[in-house]
Short mmCIF file of C-alpha atoms in Angstrom, two decimals:
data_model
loop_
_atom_site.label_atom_id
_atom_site.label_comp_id
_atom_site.label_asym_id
_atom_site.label_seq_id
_atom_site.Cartn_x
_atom_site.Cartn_y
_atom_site.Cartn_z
CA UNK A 16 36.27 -28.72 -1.83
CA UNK A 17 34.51 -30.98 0.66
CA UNK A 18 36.85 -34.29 -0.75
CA UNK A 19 40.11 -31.99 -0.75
CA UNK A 20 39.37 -31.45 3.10
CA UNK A 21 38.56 -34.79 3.90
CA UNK A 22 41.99 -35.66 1.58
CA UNK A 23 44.27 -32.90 3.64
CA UNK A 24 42.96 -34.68 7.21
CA UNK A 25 43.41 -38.26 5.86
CA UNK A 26 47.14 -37.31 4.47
CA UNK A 27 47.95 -35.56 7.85
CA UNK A 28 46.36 -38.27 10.20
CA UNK A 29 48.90 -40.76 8.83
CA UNK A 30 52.19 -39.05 10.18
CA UNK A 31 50.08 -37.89 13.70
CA UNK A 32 51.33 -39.59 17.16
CA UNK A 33 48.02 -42.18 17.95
CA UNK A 34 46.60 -42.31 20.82
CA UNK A 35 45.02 -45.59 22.33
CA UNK A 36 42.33 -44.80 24.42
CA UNK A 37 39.50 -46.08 26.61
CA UNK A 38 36.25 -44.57 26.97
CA UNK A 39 37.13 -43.79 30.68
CA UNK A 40 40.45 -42.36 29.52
CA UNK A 41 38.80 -39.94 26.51
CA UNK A 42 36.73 -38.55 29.85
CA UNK A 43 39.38 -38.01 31.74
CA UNK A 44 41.38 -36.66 28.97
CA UNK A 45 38.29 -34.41 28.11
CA UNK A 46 38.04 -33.02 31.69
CA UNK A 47 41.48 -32.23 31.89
CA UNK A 48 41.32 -30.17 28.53
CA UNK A 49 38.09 -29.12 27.55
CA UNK A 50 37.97 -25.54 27.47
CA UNK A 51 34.28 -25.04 28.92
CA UNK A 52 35.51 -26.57 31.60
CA UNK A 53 37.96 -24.01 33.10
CA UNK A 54 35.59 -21.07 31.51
CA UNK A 55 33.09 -22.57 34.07
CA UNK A 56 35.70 -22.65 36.96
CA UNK A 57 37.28 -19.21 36.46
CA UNK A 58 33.25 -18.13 36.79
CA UNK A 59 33.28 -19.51 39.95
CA UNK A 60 36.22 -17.83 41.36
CA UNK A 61 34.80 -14.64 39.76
CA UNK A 62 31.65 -15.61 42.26
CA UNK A 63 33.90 -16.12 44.85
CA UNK A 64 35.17 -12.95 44.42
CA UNK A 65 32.01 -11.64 44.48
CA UNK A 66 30.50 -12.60 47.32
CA UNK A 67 33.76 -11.42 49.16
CA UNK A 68 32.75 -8.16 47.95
CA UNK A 69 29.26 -8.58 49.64
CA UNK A 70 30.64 -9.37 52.69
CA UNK A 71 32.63 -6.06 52.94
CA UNK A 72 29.21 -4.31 53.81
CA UNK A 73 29.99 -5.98 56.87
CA UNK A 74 32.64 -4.09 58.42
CA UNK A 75 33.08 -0.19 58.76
CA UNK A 76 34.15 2.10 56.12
CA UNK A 77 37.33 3.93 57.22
CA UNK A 78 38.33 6.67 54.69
CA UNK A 79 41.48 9.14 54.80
CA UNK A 80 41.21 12.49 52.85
CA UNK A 81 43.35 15.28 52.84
CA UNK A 82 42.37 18.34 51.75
CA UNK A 83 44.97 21.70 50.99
CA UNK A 84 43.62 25.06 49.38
CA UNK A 85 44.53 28.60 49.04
CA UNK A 86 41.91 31.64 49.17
CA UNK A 87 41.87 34.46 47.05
CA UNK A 88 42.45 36.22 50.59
CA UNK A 89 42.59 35.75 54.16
CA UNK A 90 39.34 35.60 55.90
CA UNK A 91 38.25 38.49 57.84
CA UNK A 92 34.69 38.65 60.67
CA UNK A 93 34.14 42.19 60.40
CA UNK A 94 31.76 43.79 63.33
CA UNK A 95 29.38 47.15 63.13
CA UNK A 96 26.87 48.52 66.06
CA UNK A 97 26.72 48.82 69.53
CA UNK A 98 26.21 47.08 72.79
CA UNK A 99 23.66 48.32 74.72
CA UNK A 100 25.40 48.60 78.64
CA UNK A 101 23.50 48.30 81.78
CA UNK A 102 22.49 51.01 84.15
CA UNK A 103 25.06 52.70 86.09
CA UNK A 104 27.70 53.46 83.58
CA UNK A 105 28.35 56.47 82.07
CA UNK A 106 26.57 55.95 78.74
CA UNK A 107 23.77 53.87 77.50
CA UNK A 108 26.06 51.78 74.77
CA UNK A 109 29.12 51.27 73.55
CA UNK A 110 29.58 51.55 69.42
CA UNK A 111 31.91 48.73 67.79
CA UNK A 112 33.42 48.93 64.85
CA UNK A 113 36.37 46.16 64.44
CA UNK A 114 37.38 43.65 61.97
CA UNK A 115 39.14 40.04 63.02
CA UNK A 116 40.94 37.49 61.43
CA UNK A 117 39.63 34.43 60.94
CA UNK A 118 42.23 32.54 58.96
CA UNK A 119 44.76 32.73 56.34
CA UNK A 120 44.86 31.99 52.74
CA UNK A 121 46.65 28.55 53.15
CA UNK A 122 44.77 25.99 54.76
CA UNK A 123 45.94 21.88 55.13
CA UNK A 124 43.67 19.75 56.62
CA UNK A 125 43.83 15.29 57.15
CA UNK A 126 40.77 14.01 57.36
CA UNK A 127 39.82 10.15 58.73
CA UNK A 128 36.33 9.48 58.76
CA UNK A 129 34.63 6.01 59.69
CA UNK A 130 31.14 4.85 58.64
CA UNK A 131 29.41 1.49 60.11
CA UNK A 132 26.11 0.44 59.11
CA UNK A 133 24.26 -0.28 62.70
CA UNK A 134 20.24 -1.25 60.80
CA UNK A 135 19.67 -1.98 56.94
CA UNK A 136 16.40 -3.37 57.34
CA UNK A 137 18.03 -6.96 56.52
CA UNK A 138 19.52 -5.41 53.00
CA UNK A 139 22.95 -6.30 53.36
CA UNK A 140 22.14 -9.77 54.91
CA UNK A 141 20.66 -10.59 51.79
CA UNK A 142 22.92 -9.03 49.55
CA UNK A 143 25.47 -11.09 50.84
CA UNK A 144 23.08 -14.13 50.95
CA UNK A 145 22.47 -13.53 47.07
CA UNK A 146 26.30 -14.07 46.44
CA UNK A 147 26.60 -16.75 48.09
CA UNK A 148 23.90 -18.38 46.41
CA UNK A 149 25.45 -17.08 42.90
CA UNK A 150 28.46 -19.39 43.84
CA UNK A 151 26.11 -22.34 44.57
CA UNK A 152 24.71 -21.02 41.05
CA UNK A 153 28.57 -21.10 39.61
CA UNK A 154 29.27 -24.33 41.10
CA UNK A 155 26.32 -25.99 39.96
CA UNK A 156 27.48 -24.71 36.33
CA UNK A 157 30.65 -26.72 36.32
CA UNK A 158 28.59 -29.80 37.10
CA UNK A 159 26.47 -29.19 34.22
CA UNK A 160 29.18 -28.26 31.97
CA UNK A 161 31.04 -31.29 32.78
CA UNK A 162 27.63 -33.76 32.34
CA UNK A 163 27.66 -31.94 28.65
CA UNK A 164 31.59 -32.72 28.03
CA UNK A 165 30.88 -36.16 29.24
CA UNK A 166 28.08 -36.63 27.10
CA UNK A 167 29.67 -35.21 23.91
CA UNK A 168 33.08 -37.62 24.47
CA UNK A 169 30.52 -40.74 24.69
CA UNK A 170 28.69 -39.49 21.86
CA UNK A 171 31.77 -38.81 19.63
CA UNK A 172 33.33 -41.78 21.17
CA UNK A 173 30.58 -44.13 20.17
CA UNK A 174 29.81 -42.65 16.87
CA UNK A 175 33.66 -43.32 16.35
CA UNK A 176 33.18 -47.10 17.41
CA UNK A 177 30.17 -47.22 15.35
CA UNK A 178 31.93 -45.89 12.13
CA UNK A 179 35.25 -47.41 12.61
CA UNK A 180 33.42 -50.76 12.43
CA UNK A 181 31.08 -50.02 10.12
CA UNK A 182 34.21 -49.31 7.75
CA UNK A 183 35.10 -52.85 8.46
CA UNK A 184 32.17 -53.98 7.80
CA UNK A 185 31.70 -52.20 4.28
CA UNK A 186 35.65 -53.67 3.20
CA UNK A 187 34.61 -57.06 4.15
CA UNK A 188 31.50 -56.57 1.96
CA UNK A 189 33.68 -55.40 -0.86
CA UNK A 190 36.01 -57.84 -0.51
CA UNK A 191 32.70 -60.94 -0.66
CA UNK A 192 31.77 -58.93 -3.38
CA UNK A 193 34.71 -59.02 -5.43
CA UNK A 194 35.47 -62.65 -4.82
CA UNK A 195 31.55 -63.02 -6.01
CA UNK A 196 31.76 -61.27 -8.97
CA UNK A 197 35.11 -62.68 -10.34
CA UNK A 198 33.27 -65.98 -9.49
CA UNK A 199 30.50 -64.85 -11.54
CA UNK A 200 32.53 -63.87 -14.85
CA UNK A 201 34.46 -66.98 -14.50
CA UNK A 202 31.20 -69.53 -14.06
CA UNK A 203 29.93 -67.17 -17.25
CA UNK A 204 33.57 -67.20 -19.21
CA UNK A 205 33.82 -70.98 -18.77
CA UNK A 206 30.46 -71.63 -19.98
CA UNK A 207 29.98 -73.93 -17.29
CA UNK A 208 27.34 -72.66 -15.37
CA UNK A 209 23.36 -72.66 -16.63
CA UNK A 210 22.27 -70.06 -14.23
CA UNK A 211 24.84 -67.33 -14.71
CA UNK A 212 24.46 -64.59 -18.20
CA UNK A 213 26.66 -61.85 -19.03
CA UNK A 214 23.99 -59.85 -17.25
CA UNK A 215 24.92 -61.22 -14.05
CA UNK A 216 28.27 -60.59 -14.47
CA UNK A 217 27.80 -56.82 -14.72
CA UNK A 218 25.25 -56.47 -12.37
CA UNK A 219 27.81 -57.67 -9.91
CA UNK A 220 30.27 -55.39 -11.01
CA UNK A 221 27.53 -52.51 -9.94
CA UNK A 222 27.49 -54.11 -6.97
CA UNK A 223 30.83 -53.51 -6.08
CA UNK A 224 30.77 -50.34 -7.58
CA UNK A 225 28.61 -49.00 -5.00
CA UNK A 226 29.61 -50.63 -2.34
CA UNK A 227 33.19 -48.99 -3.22
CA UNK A 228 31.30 -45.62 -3.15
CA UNK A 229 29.89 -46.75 0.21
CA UNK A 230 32.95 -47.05 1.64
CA UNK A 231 34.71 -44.25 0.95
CA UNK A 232 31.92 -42.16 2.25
CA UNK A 233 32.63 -44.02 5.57
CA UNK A 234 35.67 -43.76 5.19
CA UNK A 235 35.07 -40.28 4.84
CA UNK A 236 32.70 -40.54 8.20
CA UNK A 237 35.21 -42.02 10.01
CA UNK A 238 37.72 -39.10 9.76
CA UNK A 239 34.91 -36.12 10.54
CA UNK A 240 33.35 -38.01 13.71
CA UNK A 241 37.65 -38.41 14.89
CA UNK A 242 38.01 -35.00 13.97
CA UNK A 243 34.88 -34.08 16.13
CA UNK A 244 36.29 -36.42 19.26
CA UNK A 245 39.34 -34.94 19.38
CA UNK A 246 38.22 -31.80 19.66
CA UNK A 247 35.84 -32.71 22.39
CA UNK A 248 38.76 -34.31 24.00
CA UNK A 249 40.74 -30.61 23.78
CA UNK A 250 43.55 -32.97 21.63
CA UNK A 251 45.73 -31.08 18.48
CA UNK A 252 43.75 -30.98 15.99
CA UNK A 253 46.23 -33.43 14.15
CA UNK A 254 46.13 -36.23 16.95
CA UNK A 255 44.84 -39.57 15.68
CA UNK A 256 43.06 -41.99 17.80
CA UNK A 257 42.76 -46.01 18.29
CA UNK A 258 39.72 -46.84 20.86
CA UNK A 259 38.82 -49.36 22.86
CA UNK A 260 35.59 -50.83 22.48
CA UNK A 261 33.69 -53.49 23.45
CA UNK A 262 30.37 -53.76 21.49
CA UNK A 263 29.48 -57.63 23.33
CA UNK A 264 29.31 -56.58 26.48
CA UNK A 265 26.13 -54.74 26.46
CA UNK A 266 23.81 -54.99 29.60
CA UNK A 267 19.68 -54.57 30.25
CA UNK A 268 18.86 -51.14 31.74
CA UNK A 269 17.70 -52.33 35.31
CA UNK A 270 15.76 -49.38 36.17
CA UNK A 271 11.87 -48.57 36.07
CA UNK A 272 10.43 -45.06 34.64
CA UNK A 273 9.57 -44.15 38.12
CA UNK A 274 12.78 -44.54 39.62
CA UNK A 275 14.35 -42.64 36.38
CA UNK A 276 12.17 -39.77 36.86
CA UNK A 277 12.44 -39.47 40.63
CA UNK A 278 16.03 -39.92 40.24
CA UNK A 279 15.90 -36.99 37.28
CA UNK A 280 13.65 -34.86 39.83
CA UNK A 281 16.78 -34.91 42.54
CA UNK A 282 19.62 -34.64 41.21
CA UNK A 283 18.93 -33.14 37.65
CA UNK A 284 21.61 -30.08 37.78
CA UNK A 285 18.58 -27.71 35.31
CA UNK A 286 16.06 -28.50 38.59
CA UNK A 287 18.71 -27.88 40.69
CA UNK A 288 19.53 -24.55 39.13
CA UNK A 289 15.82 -23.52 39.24
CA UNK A 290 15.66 -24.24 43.20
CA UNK A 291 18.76 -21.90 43.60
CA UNK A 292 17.56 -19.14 41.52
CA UNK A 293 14.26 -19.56 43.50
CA UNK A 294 16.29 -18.96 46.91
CA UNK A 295 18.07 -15.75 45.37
CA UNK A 296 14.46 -14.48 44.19
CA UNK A 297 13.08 -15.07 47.53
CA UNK A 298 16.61 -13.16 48.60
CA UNK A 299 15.90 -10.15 46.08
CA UNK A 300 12.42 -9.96 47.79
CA UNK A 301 14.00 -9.37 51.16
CA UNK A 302 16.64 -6.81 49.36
CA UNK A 303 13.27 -4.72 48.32
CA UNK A 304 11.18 -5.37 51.71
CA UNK A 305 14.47 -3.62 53.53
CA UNK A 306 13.47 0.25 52.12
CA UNK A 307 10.26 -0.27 54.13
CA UNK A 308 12.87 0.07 56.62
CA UNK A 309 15.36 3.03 58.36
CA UNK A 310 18.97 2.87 57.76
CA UNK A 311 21.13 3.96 60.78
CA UNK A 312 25.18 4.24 60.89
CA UNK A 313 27.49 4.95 63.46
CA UNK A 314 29.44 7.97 62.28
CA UNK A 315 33.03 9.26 63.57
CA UNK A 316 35.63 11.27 62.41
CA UNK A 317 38.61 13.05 63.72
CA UNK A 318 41.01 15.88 61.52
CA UNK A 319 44.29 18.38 62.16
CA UNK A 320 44.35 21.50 60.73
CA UNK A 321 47.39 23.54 59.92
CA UNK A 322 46.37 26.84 58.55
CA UNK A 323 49.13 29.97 57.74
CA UNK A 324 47.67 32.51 60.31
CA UNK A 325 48.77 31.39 64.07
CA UNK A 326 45.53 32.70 65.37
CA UNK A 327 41.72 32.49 64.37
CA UNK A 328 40.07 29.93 64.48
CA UNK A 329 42.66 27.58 63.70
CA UNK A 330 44.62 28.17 66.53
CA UNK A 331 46.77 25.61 68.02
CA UNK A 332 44.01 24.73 70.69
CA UNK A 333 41.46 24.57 67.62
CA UNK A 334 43.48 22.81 64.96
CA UNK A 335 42.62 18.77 66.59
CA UNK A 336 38.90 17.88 66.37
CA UNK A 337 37.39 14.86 66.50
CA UNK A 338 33.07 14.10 65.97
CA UNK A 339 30.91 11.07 67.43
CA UNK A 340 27.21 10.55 65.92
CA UNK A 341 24.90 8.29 64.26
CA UNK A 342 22.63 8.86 61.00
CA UNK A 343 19.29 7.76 60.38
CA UNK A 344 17.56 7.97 57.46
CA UNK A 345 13.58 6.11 56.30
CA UNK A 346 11.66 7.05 53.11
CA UNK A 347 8.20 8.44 54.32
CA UNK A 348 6.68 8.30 50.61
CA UNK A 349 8.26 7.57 47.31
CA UNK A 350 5.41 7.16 45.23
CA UNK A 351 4.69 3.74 46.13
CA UNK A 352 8.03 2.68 44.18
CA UNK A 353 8.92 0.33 47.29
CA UNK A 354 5.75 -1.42 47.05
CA UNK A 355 5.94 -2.13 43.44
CA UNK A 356 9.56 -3.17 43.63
CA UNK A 357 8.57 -5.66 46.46
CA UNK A 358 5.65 -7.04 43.87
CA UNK A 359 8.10 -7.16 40.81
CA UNK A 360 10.35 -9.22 42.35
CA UNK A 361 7.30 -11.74 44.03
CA UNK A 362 6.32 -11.81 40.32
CA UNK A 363 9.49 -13.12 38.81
CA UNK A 364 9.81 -15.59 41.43
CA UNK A 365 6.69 -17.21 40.61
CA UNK A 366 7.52 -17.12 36.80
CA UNK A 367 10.72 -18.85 38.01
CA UNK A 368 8.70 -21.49 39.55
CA UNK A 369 6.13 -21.88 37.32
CA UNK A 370 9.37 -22.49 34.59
CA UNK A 371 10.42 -25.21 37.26
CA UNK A 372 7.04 -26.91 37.12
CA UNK A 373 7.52 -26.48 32.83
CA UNK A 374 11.16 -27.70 33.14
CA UNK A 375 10.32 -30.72 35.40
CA UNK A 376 7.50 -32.31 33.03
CA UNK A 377 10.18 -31.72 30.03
CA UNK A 378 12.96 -33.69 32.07
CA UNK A 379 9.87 -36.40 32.53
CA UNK A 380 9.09 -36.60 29.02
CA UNK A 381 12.58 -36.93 27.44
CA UNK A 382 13.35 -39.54 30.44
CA UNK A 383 10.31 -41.37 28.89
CA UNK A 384 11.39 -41.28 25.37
CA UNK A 385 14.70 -42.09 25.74
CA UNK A 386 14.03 -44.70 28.31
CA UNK A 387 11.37 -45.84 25.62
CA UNK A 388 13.99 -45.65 23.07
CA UNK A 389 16.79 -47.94 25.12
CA UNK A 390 14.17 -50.51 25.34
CA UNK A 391 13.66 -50.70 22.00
CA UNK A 392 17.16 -50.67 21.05
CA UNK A 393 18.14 -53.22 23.53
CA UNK A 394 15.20 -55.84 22.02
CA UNK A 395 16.34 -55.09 18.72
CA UNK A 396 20.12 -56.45 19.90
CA UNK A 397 19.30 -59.48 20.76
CA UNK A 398 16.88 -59.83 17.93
CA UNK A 399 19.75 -58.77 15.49
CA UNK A 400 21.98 -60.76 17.42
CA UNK A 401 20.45 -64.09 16.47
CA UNK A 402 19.64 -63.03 12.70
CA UNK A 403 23.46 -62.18 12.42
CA UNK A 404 24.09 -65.82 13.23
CA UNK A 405 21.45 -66.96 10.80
CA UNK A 406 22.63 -64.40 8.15
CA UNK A 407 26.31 -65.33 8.08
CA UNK A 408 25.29 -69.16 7.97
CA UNK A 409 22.41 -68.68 5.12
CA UNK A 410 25.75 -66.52 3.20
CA UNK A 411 28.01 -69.21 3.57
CA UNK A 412 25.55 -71.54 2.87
CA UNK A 413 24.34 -69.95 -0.83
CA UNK A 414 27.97 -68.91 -1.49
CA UNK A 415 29.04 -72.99 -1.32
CA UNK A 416 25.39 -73.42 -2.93
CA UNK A 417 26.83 -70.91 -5.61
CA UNK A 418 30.18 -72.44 -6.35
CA UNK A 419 28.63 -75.33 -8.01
CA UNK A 420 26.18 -72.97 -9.85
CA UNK A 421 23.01 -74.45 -7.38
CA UNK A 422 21.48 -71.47 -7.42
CA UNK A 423 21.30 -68.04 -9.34
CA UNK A 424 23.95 -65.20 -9.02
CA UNK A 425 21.08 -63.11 -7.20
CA UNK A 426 20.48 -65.53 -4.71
CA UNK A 427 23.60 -65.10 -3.70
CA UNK A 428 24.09 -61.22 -3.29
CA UNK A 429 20.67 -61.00 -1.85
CA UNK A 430 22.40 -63.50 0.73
CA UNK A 431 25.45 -60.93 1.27
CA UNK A 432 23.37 -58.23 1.21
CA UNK A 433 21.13 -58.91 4.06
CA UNK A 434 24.39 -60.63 5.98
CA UNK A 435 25.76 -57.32 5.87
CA UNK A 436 22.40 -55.38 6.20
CA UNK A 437 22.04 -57.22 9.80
CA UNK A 438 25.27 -56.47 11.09
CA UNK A 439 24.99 -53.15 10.21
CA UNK A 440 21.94 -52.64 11.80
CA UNK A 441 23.11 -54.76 15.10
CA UNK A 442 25.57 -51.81 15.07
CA UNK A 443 23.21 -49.03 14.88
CA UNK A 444 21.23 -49.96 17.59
CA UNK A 445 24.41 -50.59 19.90
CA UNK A 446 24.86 -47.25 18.84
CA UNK A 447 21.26 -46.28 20.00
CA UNK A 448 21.09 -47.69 22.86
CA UNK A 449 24.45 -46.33 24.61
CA UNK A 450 23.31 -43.10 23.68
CA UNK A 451 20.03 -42.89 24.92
CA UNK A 452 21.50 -44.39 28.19
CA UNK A 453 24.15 -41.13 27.94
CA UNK A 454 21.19 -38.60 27.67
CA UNK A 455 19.73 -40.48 30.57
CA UNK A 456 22.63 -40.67 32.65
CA UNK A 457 22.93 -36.29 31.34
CA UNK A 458 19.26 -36.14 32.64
CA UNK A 459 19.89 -37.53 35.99
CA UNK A 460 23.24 -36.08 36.37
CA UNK A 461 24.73 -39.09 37.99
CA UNK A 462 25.92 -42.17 35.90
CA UNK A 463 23.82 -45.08 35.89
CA UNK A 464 24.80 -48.75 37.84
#
């Protein structure tokens, strides 16, 4: 099922538009249409949003209401006694026995009322600080989002270098091979050769047996690490690339692991992260410290009444009104709920940064090994560099050696197998070496000079 896959992509890659591309223009390409990307930027304006919402606490609350009803019956102040009368009239008191109206059944009444926080106790200054932290949080997310599509289209990209040629160098192998072995059954089926048997002969047709297997698994390579670019790259999934690639010009890293890890330590977008979310825990703290703390508003409302009874009490001098006040309001005891709030929240900011402290010495440590691993890689190129000289003179050198049967048959694959052993292995550590300098430049979150 595997093969049929690999088959279906091979068949469709061949009538696909191709695209030449740089590994600048795969990045740029990559921004442009990776999806994380614009996840991470509509976050942002959902942050943005937010901490517009925060800053509404700001400015007063102005609410309309209007409120109509009818009564089961029209409201009625009955009163029963007497008033007692002072001395000199007639009688001693007066007995009363009446019933008013108060209002009718149908009452209509608009409402605006007005609400301004005068004293939080600093709450809504750092609720509003908090959001506007969260978009330094959001922001900081689209760096680090970008830094990981980066570092997947150089890791795709050079995997794709590394295979393409790797391909090349596998056919060219096949193709020695073959010429080798048809040399072979020829110096055995002329009988003019001492050092070549019939066992020679086949042996080299193994040979090229596997090294035809080998290359159809690269092959085979070659088409899953495109596949994976171009979807890094946000590309149909039936685009097929050409890339430009230069594997000679390959420079020393001309930086010390002090400067790396400083470097790492300032502008590494994790640390950076962890210094924000320290800032909104030291904001949360405040948030909790403010219910130690009386809340007072400015309060103000005005309403007109229309009621169906003319008189009462909403008469046409009573049916305007209008209210000015303030409301205070402080928690005496709640259990001590404030106090443990306050000492959550100065918890989890020092298991935030104690996970800095954690997160700083793993940033050291994979500076270190990849910075230990470029070195090595970077030796082994120029090591590799002068054995592939020495291999492909040492092949050409048995294969003339070989033609006039001067040495044996596996003298002379042992010479193309470690000629194309050393190239391969010059292409690995290119390979190695650009990507450990990608996770570094990831790590530091700036590219390297």
């Amino acid at each position: 099922m595997k093969y049929l896959i690999l088959i279906f992509l091979f068949i469709t890659s061949l009538f696909s538009e191709t695209k030449n591309i740089t590994l600048d223009e795969a990045i740029v390409i990559a921004s442009k249409n990776n999806k994380q990307n614009k996840i991470s930027k509509i976050a942002l304006e959902i942050a943005q949003v937010q901490y517009d919402k925060a800053l509404s606490a700001n400015y007063p609350a102005l609410n309309a209401m209007i409120l109509g009803q009818r009564a089961n019956d029209d409201s009625y102040l009955e009163m029963k006694g007497s008033i007692d009368l002072p001395a000199g009239f007639p009688v001693t008191n007066l007995p009363i026995d009446t019933k008013v109206k108060l209002h009718g059944r149908d009452t209509v009444q608009g409402k605006l009322e007005l609400v301004y926080p005068l004293y939080t106790g600093g709450k809504i200054t750092s609720i509003i600080n908090q959001a506007k932290l969260n978009k330094l949080l959001a922001a900081n997310t689209i760096v680090r989002t970008n830094e990981e599509v980066v570092f997947d289209v150089k890791k795709y990209f050079y995997g794709y270098a590394l295979t393409s040629q790797l391909v090349d160098i596998a056919k060219n192998t096949l193709d020695k091979m073959q010429y080798i072995s048809q040399l072979t059954k020829d110096l055995y089926e002329h009988g003019e050769s001492l050092n070549v048997k019939k066992t020679d002969y086949l042996s080299s047709r193994v040979t090229v047996s596997l090294i035809e297997s080998i290359v159809a698994k690269l092959e085979a390579n070659k088409i899953l690490v495109e596949s994976a670019l171009i979807n890094a790259l946000g590309l149909p999934w039936d685009s097929k690339l050409n890339i430009t690639f230069d594997k000679n010009n390959i420079i020393p890293l001309d930086y010390s692991l002090d400067t790396l890890v400083k470097s790492a330590y300032e502008n590494n977008n994790d640390i950076s992260k962890m210094d924000i979310i320290l800032k909104i825990s030291e904001e949360q703290i405040k948030e909790k410290k403010a219910d130690f703390y009386p809340s007072v508003a400015f309060l103000a409302d005005t309403s007109h009444t229309y009621n169906s009874y003319e008189y009462g009490v909403y008469n046409k001098n009573q049916e305007d009104k209008w209210h000015i006040g303030f409301a205070a309001k402080m928690s005496i005891f709640d259990g001590f709920k404030t106090t443990n709030n306050v000492k959550e929240k100065k918890l989890e900011k020092k298991k935030v940064y104690l996970l800095k402290e954690m997160l700083k010495d793993g940033i050291a440590l994979q500076i270190k090994n990849e910075f230990t691993n470029s070195l090595i890689a970077y030796k082994q190129i120029q090591v590799l560099k002068k054995a592939k000289k020495v291999a492909k003179e040492s092949r050409e050198l048995n294969l003339r050696a070989y033609q006039i049967d001067a040495i044996e048959p596996k003298d002379m694959i042992h010479s193309q197998y470690v000629k194309s052993y050393v190239d391969a292995d010059y292409l690995k550590y290119i390979h190695t070496y650009l990507v450990s300098l990608s996770k570094i430049e990831k790590i530091l979150g700036k590219e390297l000079k």
